PDB file of C-alpha atoms in Angstrom:
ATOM      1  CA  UNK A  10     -11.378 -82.348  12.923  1.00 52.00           C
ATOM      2  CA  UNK A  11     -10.374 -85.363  12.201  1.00 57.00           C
ATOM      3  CA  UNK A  12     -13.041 -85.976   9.141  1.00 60.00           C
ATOM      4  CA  UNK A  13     -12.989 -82.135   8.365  1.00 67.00           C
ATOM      5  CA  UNK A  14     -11.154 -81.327   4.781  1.00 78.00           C
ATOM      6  CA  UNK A  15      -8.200 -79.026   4.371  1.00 79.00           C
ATOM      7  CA  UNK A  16      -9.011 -76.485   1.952  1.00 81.00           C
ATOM      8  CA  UNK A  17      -6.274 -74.243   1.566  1.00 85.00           C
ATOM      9  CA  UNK A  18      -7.115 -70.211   0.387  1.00 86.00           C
ATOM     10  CA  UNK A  19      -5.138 -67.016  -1.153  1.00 87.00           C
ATOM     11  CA  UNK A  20      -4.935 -64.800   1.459  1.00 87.00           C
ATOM     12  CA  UNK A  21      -2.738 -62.087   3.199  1.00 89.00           C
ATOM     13  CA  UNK A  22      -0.330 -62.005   6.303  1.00 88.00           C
ATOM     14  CA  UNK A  23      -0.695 -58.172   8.012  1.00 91.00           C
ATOM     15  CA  UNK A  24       2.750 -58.089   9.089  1.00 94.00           C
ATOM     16  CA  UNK A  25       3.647 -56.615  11.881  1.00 95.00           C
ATOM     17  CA  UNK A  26       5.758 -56.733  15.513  1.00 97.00           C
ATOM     18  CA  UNK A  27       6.234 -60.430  15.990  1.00 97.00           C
ATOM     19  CA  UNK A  28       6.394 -61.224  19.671  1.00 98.00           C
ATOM     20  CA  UNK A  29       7.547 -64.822  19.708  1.00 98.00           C
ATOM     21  CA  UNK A  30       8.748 -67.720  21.477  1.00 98.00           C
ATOM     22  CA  UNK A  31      11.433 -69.944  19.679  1.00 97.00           C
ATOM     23  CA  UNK A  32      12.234 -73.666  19.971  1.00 95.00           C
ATOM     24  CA  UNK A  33      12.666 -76.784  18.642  1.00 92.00           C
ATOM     25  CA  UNK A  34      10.084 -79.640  18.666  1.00 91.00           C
ATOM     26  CA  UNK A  35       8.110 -81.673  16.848  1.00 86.00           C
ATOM     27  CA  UNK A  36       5.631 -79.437  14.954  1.00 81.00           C
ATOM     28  CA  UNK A  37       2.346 -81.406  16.566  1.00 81.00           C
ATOM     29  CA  UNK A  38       3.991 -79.311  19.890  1.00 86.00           C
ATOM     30  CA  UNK A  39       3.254 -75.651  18.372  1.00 85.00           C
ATOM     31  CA  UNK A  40      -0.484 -76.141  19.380  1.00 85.00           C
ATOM     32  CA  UNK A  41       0.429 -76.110  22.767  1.00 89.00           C
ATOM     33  CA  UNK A  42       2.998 -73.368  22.626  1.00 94.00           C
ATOM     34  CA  UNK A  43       0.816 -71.111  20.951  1.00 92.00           C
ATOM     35  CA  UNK A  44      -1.847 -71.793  23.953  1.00 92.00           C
ATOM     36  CA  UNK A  45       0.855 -70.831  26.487  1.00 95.00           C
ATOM     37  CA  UNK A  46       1.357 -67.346  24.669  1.00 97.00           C
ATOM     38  CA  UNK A  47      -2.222 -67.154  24.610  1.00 95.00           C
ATOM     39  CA  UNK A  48      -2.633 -67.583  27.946  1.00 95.00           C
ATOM     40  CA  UNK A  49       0.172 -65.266  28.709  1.00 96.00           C
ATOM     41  CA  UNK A  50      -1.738 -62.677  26.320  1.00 94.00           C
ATOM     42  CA  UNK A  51      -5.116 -63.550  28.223  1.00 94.00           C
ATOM     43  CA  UNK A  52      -6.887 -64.713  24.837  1.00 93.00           C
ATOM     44  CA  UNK A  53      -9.199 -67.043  24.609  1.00 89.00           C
ATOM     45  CA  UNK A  54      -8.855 -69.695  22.027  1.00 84.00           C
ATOM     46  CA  UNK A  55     -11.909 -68.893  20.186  1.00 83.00           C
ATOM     47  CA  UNK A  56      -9.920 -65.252  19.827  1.00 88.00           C
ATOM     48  CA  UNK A  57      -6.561 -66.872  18.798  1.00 86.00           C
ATOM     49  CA  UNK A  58      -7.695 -65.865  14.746  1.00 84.00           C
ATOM     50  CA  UNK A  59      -5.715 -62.696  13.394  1.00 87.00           C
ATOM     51  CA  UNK A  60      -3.916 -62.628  16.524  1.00 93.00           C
ATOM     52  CA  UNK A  61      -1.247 -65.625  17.316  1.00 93.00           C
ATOM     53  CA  UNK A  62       0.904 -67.182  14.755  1.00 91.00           C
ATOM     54  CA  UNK A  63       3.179 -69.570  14.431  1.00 89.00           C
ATOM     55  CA  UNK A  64       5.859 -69.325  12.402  1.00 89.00           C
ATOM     56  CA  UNK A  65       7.694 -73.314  10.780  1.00 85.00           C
ATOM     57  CA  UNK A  66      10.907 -72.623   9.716  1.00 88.00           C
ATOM     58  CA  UNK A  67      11.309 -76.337   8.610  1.00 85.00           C
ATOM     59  CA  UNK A  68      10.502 -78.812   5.838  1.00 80.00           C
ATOM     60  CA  UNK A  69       9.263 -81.475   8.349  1.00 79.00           C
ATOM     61  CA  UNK A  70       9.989 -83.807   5.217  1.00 79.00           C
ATOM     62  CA  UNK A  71      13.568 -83.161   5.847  1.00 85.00           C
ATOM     63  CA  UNK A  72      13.749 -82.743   8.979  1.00 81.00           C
ATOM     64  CA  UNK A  73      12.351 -84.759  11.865  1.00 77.00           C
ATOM     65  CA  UNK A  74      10.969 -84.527  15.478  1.00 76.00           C
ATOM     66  CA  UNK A  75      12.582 -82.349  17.712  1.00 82.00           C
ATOM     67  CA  UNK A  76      15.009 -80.973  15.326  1.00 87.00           C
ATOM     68  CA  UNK A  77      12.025 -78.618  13.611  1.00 90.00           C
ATOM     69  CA  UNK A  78      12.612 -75.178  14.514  1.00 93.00           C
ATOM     70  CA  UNK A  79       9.116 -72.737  15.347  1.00 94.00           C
ATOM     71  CA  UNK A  80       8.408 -70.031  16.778  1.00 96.00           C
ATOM     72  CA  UNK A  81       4.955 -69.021  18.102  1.00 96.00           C
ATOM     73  CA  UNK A  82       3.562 -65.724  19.235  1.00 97.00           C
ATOM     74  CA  UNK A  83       1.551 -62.829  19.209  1.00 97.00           C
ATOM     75  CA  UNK A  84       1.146 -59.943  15.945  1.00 96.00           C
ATOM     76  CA  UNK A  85       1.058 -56.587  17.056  1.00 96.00           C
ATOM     77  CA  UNK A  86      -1.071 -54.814  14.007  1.00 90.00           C
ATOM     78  CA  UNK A  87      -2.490 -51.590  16.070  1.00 90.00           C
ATOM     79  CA  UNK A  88      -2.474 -49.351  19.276  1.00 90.00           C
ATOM     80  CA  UNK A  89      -3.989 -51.885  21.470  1.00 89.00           C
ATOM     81  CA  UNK A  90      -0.975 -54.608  20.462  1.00 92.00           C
ATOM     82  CA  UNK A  91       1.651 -52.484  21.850  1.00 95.00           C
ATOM     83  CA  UNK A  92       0.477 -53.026  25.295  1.00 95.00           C
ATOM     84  CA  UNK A  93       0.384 -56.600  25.465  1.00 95.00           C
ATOM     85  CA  UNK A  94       3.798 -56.340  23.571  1.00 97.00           C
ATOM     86  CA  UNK A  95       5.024 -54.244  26.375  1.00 97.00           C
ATOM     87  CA  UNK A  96       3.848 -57.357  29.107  1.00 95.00           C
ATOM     88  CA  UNK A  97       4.505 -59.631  27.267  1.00 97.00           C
ATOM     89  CA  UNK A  98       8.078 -58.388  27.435  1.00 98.00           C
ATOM     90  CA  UNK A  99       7.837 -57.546  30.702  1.00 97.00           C
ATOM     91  CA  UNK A 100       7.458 -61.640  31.526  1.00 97.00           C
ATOM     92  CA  UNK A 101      11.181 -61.939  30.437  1.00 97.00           C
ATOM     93  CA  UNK A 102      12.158 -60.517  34.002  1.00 97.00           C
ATOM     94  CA  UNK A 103      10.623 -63.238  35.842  1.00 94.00           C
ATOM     95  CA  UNK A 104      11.926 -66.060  33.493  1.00 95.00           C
ATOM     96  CA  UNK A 105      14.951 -68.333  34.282  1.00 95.00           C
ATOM     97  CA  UNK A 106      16.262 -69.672  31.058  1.00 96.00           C
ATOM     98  CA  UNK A 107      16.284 -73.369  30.304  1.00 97.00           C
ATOM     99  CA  UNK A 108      19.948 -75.264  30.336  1.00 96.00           C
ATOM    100  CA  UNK A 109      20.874 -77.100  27.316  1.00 94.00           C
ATOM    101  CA  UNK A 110      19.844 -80.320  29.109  1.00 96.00           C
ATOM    102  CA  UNK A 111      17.089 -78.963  29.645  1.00 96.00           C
ATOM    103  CA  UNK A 112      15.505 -77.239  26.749  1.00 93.00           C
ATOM    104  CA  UNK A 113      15.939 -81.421  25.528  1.00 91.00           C
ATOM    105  CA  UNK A 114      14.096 -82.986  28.839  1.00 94.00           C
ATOM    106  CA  UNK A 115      11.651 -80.548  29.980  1.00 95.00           C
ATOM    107  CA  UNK A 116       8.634 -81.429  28.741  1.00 93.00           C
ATOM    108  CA  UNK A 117       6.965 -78.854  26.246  1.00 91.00           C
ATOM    109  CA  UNK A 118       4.493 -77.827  29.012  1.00 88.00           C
ATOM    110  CA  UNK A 119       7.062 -77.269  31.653  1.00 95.00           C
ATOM    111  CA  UNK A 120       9.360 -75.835  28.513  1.00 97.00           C
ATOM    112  CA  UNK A 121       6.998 -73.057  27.394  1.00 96.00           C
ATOM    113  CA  UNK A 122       7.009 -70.877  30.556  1.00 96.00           C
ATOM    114  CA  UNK A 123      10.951 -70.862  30.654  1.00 97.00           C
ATOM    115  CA  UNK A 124      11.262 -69.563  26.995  1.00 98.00           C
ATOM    116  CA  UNK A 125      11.957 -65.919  26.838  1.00 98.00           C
ATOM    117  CA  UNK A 126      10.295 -63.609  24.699  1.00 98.00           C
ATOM    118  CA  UNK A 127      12.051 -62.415  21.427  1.00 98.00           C
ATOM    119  CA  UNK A 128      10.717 -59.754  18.781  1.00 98.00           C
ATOM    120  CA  UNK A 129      10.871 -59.256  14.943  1.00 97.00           C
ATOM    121  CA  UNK A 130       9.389 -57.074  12.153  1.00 97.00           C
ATOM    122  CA  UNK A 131       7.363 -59.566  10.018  1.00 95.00           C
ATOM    123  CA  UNK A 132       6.391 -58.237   6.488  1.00 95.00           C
ATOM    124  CA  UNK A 133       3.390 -58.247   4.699  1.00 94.00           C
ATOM    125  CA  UNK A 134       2.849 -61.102   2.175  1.00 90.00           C
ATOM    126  CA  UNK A 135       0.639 -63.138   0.222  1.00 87.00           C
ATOM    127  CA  UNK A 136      -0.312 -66.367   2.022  1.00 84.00           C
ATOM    128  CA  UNK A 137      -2.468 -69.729   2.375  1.00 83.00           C
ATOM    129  CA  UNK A 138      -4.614 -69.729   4.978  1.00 80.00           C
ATOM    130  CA  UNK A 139      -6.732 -72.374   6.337  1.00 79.00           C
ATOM    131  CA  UNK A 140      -9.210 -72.487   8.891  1.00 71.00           C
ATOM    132  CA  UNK A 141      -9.745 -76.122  10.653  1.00 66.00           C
ATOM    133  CA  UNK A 142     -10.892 -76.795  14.171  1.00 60.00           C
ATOM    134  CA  UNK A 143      -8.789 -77.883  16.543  1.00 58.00           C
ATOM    135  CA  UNK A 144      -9.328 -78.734  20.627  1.00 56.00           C
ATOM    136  CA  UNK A 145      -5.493 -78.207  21.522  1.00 57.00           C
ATOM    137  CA  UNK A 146      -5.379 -81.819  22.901  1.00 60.00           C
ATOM    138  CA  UNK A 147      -3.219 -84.908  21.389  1.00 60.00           C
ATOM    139  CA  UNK A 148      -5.085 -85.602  18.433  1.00 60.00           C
ATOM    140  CA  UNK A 149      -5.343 -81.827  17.509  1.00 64.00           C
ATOM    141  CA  UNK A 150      -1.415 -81.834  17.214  1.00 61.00           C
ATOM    142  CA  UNK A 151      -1.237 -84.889  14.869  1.00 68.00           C
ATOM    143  CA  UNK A 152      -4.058 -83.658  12.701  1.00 68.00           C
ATOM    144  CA  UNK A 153      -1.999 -80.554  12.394  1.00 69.00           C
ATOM    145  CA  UNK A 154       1.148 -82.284  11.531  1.00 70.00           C
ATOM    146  CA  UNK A 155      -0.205 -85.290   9.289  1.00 72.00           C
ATOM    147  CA  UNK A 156      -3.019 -83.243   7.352  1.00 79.00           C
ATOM    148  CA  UNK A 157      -2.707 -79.491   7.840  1.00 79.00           C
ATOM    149  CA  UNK A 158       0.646 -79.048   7.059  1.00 78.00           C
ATOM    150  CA  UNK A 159       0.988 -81.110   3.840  1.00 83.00           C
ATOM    151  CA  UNK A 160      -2.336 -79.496   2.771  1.00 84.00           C
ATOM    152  CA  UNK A 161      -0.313 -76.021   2.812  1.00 82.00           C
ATOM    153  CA  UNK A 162       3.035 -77.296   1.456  1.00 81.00           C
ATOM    154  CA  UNK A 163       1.009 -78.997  -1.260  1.00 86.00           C
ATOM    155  CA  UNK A 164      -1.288 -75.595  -2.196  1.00 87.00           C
ATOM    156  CA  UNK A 165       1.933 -73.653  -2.318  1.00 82.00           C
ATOM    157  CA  UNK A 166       3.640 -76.487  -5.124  1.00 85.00           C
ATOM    158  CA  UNK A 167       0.260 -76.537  -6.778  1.00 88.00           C
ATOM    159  CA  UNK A 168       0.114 -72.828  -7.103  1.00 84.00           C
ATOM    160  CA  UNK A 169       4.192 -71.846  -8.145  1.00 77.00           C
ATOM    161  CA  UNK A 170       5.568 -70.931  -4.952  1.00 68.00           C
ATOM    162  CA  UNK A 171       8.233 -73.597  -3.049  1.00 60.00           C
ATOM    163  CA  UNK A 172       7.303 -73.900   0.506  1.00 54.00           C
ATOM    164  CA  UNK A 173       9.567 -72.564   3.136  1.00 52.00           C
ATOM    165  CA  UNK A 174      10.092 -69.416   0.890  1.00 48.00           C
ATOM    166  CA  UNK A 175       9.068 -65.835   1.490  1.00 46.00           C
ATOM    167  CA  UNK A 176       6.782 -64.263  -0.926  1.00 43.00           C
ATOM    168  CA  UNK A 177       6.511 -60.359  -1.026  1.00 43.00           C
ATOM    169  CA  UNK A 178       3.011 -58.948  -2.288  1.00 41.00           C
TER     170      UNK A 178
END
């Protein structure tokens, strides 16, 4: 990945039931969040695509490490989505919610499984969408943050939209 370009395309966001985690981290830590809901979901990683999102609410330019707020999760688009919506849910029950202290200290792997799951209507809009391989591990993450990211923000400047913005089609 670390050789591979960034090439940045027009595309489309379904929209959808967003069923999400939420946190603040540094961004190279949504990899491994959006592996937890995956796992939670039963998905491989090779069937992550159309699927799990995450969602950067951020300018990582202005603002650093642990302060950038994500969420990651799963896009219910059909039938079959409702049901893992429904367990997904259903995983709340057995959750005990991190303390203040410790949504700071856990560690992001200890983190994930103590996050609850939350739910929003997403709409449809236009999008860049890149496809880049990735192996979840350490290098994966910074990849993501020191190439990936800037390779969106810098397609959206390029083509008239300012990044962090919604865009309806």
């Amino acid at each position: 990945g670390a050789l591979a370009s960034v090439v940045p395309v027009d595309g489309v966001f379904p929209g959808g039931t967003f069923v999400y985690k939420y946190t603040q981290r540094d961004y190279a830590a949504t990899n491994s969040m959006v592996e937890s809901v995956g796992k939670d979901v039963g998905l491989k990683p090779r069937d992550y695509a159309d699927q799990l999102y995450t969602v950067y609410l951020d300018n990582p330019n202005d603002m650093g490490g642990r302060r950038q707020r994500f969420a990651a999760g799963y896009l219910v688009t059909d039938k079959a989505g409702k049901s893992v919506q429904k367990t997904l849910l259903q995983r709340n029950q057995e959750i005990r919610p991190p303390t203040p202290v410790e949504l700071w200290d856990l560690p992001a792997s200890k983190l994930w499984a103590r996050l609850a799951y939350q739910t929003a209507e997403l709409p449809s809009v236009n999008a860049a969408v890149v496809q880049f391989p990735f192996t979840n591990g350490f290098v994966s993450a910074m990849i993501q943050s020191w190439k990936v990211i800037p390779a969106l923000r810098a397609y959206a400047k390029a083509n008239g939209q300012r990044p962090g913005r919604r865009h309806n089609r």
